[in-house]
Coordinates of C-alpha atoms and ligand atoms in Angstrom, one line a residue:
X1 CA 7.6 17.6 10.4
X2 CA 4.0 16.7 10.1
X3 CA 2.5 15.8 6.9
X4 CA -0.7 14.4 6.1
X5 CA -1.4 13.2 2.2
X6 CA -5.2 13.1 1.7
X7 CA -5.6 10.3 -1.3
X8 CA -3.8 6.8 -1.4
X9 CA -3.7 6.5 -5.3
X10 CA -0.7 6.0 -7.2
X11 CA 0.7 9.8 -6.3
X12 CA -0.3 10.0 -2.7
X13 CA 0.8 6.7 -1.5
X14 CA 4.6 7.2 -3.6
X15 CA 4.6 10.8 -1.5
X16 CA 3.4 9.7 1.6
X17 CA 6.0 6.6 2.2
X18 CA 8.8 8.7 0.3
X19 CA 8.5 11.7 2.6
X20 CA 8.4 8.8 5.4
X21 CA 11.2 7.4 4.8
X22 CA 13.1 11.0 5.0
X23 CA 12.0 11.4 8.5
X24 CA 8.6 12.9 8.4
X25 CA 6.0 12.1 10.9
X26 CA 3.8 10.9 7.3
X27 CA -0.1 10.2 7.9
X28 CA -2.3 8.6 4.3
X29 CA -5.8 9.5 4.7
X30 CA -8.4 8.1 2.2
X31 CA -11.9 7.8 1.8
X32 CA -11.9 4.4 0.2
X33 CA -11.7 1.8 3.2
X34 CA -11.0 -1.0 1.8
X35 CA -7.6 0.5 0.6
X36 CA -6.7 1.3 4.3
X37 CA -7.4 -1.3 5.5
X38 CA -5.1 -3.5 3.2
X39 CA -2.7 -0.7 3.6
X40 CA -2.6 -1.0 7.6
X41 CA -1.5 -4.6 7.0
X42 CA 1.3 -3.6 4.1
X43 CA -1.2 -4.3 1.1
X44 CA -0.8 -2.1 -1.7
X45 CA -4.3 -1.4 -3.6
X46 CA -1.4 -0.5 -6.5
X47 CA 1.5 -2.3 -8.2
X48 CA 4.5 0.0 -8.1
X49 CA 8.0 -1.6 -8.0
X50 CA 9.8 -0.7 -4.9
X51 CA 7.1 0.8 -2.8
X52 CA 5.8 -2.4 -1.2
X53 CA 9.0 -2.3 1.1
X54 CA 9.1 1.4 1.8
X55 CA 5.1 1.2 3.0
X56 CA 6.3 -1.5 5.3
X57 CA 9.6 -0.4 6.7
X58 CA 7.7 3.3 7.5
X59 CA 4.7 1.3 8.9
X60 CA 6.7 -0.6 10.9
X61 CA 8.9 2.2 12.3
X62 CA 6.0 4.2 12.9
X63 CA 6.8 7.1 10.5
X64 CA 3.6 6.4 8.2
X65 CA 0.2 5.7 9.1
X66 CA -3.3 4.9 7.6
X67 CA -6.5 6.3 8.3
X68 CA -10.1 7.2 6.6
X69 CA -10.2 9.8 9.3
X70 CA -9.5 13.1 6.9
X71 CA -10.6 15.7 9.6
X72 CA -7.8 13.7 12.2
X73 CA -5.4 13.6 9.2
X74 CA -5.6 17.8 8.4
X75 CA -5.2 18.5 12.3
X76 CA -1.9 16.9 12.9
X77 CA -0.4 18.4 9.5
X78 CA 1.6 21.2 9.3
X79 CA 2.1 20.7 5.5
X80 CA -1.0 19.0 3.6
X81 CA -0.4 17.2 0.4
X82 CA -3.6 17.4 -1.6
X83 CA -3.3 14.2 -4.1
X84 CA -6.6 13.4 -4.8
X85 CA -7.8 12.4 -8.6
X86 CA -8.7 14.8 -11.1
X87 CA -10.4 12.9 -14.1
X88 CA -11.7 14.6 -16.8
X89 CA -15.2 16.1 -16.5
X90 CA -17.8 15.7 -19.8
X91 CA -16.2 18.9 -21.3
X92 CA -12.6 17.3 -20.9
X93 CA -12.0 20.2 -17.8
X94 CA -10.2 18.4 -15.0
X95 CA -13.0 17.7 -12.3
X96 CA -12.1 19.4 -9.4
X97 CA -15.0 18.0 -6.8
X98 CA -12.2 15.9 -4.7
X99 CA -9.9 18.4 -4.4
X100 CA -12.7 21.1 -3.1
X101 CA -14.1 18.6 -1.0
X102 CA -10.6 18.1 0.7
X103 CA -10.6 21.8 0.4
X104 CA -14.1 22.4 2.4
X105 CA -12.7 19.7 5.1
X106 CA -9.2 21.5 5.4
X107 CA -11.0 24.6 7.1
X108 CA -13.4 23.4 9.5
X109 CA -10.8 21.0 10.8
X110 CA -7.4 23.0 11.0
X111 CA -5.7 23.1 14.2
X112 CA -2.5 25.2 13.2
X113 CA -0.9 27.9 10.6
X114 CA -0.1 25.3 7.6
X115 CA 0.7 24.7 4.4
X116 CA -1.8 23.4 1.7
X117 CA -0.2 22.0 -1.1
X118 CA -2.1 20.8 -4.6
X119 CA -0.2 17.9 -5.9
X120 CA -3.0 16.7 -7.9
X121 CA -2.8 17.9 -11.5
X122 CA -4.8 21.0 -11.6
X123 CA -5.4 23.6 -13.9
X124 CA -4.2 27.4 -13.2
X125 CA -6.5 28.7 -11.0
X126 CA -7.1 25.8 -8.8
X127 CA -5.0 26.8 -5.9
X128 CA -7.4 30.2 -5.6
X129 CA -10.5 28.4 -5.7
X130 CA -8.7 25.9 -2.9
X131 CA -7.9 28.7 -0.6
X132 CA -11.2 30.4 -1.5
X133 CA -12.7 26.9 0.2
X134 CA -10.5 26.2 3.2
X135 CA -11.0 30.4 3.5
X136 CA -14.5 30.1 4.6
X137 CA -14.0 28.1 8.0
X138 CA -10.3 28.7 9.0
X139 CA -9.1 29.4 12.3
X140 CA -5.6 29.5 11.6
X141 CA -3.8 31.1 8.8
X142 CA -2.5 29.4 5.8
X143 CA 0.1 29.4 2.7
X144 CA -0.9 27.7 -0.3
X145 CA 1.7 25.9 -2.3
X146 CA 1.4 24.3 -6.2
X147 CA 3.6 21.6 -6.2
X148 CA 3.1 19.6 -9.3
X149 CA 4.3 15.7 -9.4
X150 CA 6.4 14.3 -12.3
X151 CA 6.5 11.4 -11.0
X152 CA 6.5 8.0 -13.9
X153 CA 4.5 4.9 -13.0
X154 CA 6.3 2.1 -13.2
X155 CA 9.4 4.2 -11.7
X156 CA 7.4 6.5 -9.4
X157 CA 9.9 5.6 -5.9
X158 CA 12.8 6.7 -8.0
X159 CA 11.5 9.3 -9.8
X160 CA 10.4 10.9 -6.4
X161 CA 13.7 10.3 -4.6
X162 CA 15.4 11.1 -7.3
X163 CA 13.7 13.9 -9.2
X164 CA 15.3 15.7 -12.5
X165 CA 13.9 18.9 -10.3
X166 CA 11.2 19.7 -8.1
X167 CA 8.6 22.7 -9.3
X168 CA 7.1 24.8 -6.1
X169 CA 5.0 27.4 -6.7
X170 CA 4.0 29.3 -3.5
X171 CA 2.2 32.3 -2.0
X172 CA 4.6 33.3 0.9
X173 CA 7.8 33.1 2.4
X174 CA 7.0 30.5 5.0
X175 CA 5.6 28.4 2.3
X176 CA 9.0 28.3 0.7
X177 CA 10.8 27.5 3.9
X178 CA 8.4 25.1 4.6
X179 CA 8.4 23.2 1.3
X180 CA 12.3 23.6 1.1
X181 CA 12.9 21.7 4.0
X182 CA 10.5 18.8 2.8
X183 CA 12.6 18.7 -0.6
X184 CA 16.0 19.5 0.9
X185 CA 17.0 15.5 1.4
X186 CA 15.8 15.2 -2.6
X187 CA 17.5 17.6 -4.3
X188 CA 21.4 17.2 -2.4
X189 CA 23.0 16.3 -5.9
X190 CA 22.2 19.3 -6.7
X191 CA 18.8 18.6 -9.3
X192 CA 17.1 22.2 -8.9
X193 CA 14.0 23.3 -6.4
X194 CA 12.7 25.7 -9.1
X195 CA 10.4 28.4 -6.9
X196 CA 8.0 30.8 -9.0
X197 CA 4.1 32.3 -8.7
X198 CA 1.6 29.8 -8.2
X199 CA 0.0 30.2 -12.0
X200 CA 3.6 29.0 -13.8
X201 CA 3.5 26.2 -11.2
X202 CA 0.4 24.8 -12.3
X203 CA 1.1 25.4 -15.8
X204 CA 4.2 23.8 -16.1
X205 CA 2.7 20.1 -15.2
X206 CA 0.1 21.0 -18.3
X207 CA 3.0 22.3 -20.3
X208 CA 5.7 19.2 -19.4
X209 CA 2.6 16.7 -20.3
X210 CA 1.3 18.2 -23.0
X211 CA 5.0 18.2 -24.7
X212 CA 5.9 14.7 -24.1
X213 CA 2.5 13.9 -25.8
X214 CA 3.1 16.0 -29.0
X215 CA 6.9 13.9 -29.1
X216 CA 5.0 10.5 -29.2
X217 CA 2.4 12.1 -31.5
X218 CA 4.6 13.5 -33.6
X219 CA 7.1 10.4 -33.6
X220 CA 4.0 7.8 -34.2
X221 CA 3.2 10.3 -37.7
X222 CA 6.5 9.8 -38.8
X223 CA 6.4 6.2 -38.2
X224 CA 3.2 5.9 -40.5
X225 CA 4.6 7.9 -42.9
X226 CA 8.1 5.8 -42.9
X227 CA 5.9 2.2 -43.6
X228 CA 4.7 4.3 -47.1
X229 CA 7.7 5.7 -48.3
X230 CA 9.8 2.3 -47.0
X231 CA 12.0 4.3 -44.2
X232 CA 12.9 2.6 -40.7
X233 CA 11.6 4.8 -38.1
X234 CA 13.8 3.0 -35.3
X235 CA 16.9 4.2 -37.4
X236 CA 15.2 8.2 -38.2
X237 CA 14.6 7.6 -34.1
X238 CA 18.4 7.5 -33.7
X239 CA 19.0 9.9 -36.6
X240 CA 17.4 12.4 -34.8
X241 CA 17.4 11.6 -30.8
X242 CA 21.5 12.1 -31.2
X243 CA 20.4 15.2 -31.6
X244 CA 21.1 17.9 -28.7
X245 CA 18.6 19.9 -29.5
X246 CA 16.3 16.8 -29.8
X247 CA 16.9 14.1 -27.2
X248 CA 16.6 10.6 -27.5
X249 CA 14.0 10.0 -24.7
X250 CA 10.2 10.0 -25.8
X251 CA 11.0 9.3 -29.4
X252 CA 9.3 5.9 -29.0
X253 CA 6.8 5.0 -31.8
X254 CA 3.8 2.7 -30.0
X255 CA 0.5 2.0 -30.4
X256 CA -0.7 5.5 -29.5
X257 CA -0.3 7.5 -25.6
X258 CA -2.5 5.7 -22.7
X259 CA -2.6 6.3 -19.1
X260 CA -4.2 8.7 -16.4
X261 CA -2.1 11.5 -17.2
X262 CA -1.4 12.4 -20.7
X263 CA -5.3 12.0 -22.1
X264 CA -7.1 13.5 -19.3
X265 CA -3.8 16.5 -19.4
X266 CA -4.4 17.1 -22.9
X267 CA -7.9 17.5 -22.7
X268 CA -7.7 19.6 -19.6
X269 CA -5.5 22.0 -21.3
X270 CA -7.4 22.1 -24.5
X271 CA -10.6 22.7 -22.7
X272 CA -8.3 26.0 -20.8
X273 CA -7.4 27.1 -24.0
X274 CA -11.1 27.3 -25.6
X275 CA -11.8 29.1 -22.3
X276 CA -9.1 31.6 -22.8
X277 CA -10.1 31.8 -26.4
X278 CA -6.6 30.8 -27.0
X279 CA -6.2 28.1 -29.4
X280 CA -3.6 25.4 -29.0
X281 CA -3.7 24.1 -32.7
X282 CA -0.6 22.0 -32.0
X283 CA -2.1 20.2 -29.0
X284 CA -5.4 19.8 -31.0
X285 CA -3.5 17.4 -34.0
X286 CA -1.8 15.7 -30.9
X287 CA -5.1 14.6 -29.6
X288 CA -6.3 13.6 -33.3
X289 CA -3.1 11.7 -34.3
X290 CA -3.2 9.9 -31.1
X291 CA -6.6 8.8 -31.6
X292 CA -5.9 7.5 -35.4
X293 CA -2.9 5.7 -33.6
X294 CA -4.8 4.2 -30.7
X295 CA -6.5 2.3 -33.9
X296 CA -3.1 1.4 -35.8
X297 CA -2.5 -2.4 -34.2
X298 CA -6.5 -2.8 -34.6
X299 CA -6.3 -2.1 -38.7
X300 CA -2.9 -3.9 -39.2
X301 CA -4.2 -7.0 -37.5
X302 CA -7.3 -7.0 -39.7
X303 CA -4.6 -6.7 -42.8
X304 CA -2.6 -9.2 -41.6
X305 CA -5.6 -11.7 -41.2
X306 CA -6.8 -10.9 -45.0
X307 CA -10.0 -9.0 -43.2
X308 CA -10.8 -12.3 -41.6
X309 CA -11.4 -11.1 -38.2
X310 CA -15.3 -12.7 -37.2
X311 CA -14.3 -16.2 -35.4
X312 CA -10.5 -15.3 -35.0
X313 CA -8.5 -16.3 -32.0
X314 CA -6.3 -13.4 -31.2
X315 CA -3.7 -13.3 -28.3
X316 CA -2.6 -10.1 -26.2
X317 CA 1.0 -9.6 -24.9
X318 CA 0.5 -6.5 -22.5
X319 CA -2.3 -4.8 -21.3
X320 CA -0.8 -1.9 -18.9
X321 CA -0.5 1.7 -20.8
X322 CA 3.1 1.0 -20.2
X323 CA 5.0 -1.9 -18.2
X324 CA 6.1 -1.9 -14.7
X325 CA 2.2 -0.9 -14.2
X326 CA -0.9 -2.4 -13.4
X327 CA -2.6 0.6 -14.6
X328 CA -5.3 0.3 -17.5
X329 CA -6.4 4.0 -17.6
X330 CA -7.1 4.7 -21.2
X331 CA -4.9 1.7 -22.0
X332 CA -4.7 1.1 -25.8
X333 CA -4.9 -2.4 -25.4
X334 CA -8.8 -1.6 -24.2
X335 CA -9.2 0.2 -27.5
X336 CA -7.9 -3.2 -29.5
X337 CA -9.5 -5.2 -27.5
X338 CA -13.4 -3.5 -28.0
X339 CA -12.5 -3.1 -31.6
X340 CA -12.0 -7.4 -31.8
X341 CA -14.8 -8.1 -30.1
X342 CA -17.1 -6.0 -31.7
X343 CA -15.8 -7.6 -35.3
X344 CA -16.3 -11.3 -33.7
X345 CA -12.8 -12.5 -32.6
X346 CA -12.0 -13.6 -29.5
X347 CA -9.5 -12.7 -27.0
X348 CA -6.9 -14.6 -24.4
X349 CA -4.4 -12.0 -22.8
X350 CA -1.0 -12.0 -20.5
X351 CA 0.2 -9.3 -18.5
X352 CA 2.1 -9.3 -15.7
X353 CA 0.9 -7.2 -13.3
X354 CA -2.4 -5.6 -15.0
X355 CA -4.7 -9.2 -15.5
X356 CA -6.4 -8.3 -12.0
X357 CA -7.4 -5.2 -13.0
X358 CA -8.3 -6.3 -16.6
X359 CA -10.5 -8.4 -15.1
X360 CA -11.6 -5.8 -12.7
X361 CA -12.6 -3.7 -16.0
X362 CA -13.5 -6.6 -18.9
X363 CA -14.5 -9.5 -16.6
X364 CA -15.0 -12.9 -18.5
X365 CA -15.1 -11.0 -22.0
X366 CA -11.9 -11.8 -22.4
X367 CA -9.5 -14.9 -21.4
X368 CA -6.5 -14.7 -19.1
X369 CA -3.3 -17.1 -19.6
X370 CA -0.9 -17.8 -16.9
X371 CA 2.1 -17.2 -18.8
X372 CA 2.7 -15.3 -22.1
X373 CA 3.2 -18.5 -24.3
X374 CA 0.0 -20.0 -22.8
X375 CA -1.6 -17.0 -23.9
X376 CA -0.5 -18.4 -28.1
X377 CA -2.4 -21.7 -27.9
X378 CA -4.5 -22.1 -30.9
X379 CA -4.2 -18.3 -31.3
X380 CA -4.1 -16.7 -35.2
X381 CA -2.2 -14.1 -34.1
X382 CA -0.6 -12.7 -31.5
X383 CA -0.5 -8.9 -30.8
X384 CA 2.3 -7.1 -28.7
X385 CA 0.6 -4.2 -26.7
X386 CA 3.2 -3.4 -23.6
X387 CA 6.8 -3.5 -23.9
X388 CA 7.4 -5.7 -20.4
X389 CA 10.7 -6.6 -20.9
X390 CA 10.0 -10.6 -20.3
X391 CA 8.7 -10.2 -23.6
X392 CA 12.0 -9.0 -25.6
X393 CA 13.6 -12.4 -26.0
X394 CA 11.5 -14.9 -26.3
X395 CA 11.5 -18.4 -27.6
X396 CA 10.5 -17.8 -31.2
X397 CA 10.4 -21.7 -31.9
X398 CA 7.9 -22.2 -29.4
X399 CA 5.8 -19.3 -29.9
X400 CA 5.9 -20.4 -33.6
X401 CA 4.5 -23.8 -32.7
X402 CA 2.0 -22.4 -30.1
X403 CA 0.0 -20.2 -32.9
X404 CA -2.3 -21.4 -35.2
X405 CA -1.1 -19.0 -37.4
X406 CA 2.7 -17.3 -37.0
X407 CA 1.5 -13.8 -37.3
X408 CA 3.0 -11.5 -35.4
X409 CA 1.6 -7.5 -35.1
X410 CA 4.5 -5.6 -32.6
X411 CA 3.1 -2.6 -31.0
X412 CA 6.1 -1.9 -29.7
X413 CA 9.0 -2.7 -32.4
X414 CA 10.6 -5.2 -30.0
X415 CA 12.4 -7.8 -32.7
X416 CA 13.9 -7.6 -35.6
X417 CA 11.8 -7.7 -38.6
X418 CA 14.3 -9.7 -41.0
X419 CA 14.9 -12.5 -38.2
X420 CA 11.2 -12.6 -37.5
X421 CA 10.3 -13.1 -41.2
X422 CA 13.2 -15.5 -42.0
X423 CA 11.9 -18.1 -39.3
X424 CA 8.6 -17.5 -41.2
X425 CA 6.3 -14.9 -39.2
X426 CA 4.4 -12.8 -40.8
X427 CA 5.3 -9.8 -38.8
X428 CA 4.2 -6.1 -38.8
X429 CA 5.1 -3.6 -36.5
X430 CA 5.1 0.3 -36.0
X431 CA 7.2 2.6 -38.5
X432 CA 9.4 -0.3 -40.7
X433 CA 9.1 -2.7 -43.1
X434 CA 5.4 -2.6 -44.4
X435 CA 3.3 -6.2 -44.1
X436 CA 2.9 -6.4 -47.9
X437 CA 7.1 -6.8 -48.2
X438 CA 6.9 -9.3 -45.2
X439 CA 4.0 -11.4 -46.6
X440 CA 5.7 -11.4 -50.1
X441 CA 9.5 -12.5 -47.8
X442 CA 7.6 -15.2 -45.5
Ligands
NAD1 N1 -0.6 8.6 -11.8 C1 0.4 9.4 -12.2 O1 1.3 8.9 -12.8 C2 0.4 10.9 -11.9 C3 1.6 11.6 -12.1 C4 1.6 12.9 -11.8 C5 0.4 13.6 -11.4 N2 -0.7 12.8 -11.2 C6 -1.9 13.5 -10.7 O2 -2.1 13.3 -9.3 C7 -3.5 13.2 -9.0 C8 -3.7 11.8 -8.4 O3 -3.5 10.8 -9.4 P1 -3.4 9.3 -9.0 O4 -3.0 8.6 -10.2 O5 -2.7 9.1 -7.7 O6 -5.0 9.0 -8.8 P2 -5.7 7.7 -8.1 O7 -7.1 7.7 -8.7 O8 -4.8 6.6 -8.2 O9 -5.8 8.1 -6.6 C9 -6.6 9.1 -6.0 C10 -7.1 8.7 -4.6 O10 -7.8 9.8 -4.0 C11 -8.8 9.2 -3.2 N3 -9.8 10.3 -3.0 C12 -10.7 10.8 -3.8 N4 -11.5 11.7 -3.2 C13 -11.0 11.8 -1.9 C14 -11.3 12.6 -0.8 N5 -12.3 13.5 -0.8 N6 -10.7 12.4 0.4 C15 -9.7 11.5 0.4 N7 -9.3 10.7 -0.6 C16 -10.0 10.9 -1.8 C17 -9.3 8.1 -4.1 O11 -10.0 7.2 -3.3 C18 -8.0 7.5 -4.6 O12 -7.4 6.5 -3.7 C19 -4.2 13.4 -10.3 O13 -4.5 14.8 -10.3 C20 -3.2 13.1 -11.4 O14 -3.4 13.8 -12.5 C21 -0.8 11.5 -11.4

């Protein structure tokens, strides 16, 4: 089949070489150039384990191709994937200018009946106003299609080969044998292809967002609540995820939801509610707690250091919303980091894969270290941010005679608090022992 993706960003490009490698005929079309170019020679503009390979093998075979040429890339298409971005406009509405521009461009340029599928994250009524667009020049009939992406960064290749289901909503019966044939090689273990209207499609992205942040809201409350009364929030975790009802997964406490997806989701569906006149009061406190939490590692630092932040030295382990990403969207480390340079410290990070794109963003505000325990040279403290998994075991001894000061703030709970203070850290983290008991232990 022939599919074109318009938009190479973290969704479109996973889509495009995934549905390549299943046999499609696969054409990326952006309007960015530098990112075709470097695509054209196997250069990802993204970090995404797994996907370098699949871009290249496609490329090679001649299944996937790259071009800024968006009116050649919606003639050849019998099925167009519309993954464009969808940040959050001033009101916190999605902003749906790229995905009415690809819309506008879709009818002038058709050469065949199609389909037309929204995989950006859109909110219910998009597909209308998409058809509406492509409507005004078409040729050719069409069939519109909502087919929402679940996708995870950091696991977005197996996520998409492997998903826990795929969501279509469509408008007609050749949509649906279209769109069934795309996801037929996906879905052989017998995960679901869940059809329905067009409207539930598109409000079931919102819905499945908007509920994984009111778990890590929820969870991160609890955990605040556990430091006062002296619980252990990883244990009430365990306590609770065994569960059925429950679930273990997105039970995580952290230093508050980042990314592209659950802020801008969140707001988008808040904003729909006050349009509706419909309140959400539940996603409302989710936004709220988040933002408290976004300042937790910020305020226990400044404990930690006695207040003494002006002419501190304070070291960064993560910067990614989450490891196995390069992506700084909403990150909370940004958060920490404006809150220490606007009370006078200074900052040196690691990351593994985000530093370019920290640097992209923050320039020379910040430092940069080679490795992580570069990063605790002459540092008061060090704060953990991302939970990369080079940083679970590390080598306490030398991290101990790295710092300035052996003060430890864990974002992400990743040692154990008793073994941390009796090698003599001061250590806080998220939802156990509060610093006051580890000062008084160290
Ligand atoms: N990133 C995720 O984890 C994720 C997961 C599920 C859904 N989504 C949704 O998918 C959509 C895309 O997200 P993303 O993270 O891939 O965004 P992104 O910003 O990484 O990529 C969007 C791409 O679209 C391109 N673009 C913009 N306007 C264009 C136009 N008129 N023609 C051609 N290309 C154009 C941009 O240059 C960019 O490369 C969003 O709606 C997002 O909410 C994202």
């Amino acid at each position: 089949m022939n599919i074109s993706v318009i938009g190479t960003g973290y969704v479109g490009l996973v889509v495009g070489a995934c549905l390549a490698e299943t046999g499609n005929d696969v054409v990326c079309a952006d309007v960015v150039a530098s990112k075709i170019e470097g695509l054209k020679k196997n250069i990802l503009p993204i970090y995404e384990p797994g996907l370098e390979d699949l871009v290249e093998r496609n490329q090679d075979d001649g299944r996937l191709s790259f071009t800024t040429d968006i009116a050649a890339a919606i003639a050849s298409a019998d099925v167009l994937f519309i993954a464009v971005g969808t940040p959050p406009d001033e009101d916190g509405s999605a902003d749906l200018q790229h995905v009415l521009a690809v819309a506008r461009e879709v009818g002038k340029h058709m050469t065949r009946e199609m389909v037309i599928v929204t995989k950006s994250t859109v909110p219910v009524g998009t597909a209308g106003k998409v058809a509406a667009e492509v409507r005004k020049d078409a040729k050719h009939p069409f069939h519109m299609c909502s087919n929402p992406e679940f996708l995870k960064e950091g696991a977005a290749v197996d996520d998409f080969m492997k998903p826990d289901r795929v969501v279509l909503g469509v408008d007609s019966e050749f949509a649906r044998r279209m769109m069934s044939e795309i996801y037929a090689p996906f879905v052989r273990t017998g995960n679901p292809i869940i059809f329905m209207d067009i409207a539930s499609a598109e409000m079931t992205k919102y819905a499945a967002n908007a509920m994984l942040a009111t778990r890590i809201s929820f969870m991160n409350e609890i955990a605040n609540l556990c430091e006062r009364v002296g619980a252990n929030v990883d244990l009430v975790r365990k306590g609770i995820g065994s569960d059925t009802r429950i679930g273990p997964s997105f039970l995580f406490p952290g230093p508050g939801y980042g990314g592209s997806c659950f802020p801008k989701d969140v707001k988008a569906l808040l904003k729909t509610s006050q349009d509706y006149g419909v309140p959400l009061n539940v996603l409302n406190a989710v936004e709220e707690a988040n933002e408290h939490q976004k300042r937790r590692l910020f305020e226990k630092l400044e404990a930690a250091l006695n207040g003494k932040l002006r002419g501190s030295h304070i070291a960064l382990w993560g910067l990614a919303f989450k490891p196995n990403t390069d992506d700084m969207r909403e990150a909370p480390a940004l958060t920490l980091i404006d809150g220490l340079l606007a009370a006078g410290a200074t900052v040196v990070a690691h990351d593994p894969a985000a530093m370019p794109e920290c640097r992209r963003r923050l320039g020379d505000r910040i430092r940069y270290a080679d490795t992580n325990y570069d990063a605790l040279d002459g540092a008061d403290a060090l704060v953990i941010v991302t939970d990369w998994n080079e940083y679970r075991h590390p080598d306490f001894n030398r991290m101990k005679q790295a710092l300035r000061r052996p003060v430890i703030i864990d974002g992400r709970n990743l040692y154990n608090p008793d073994r941390l203070r009796s090698l003599g850290f001061v250590y806080d983290s998220i939802g156990r022992m509060p610093l006051a008991e580890s000062v008084a232990k160290a």
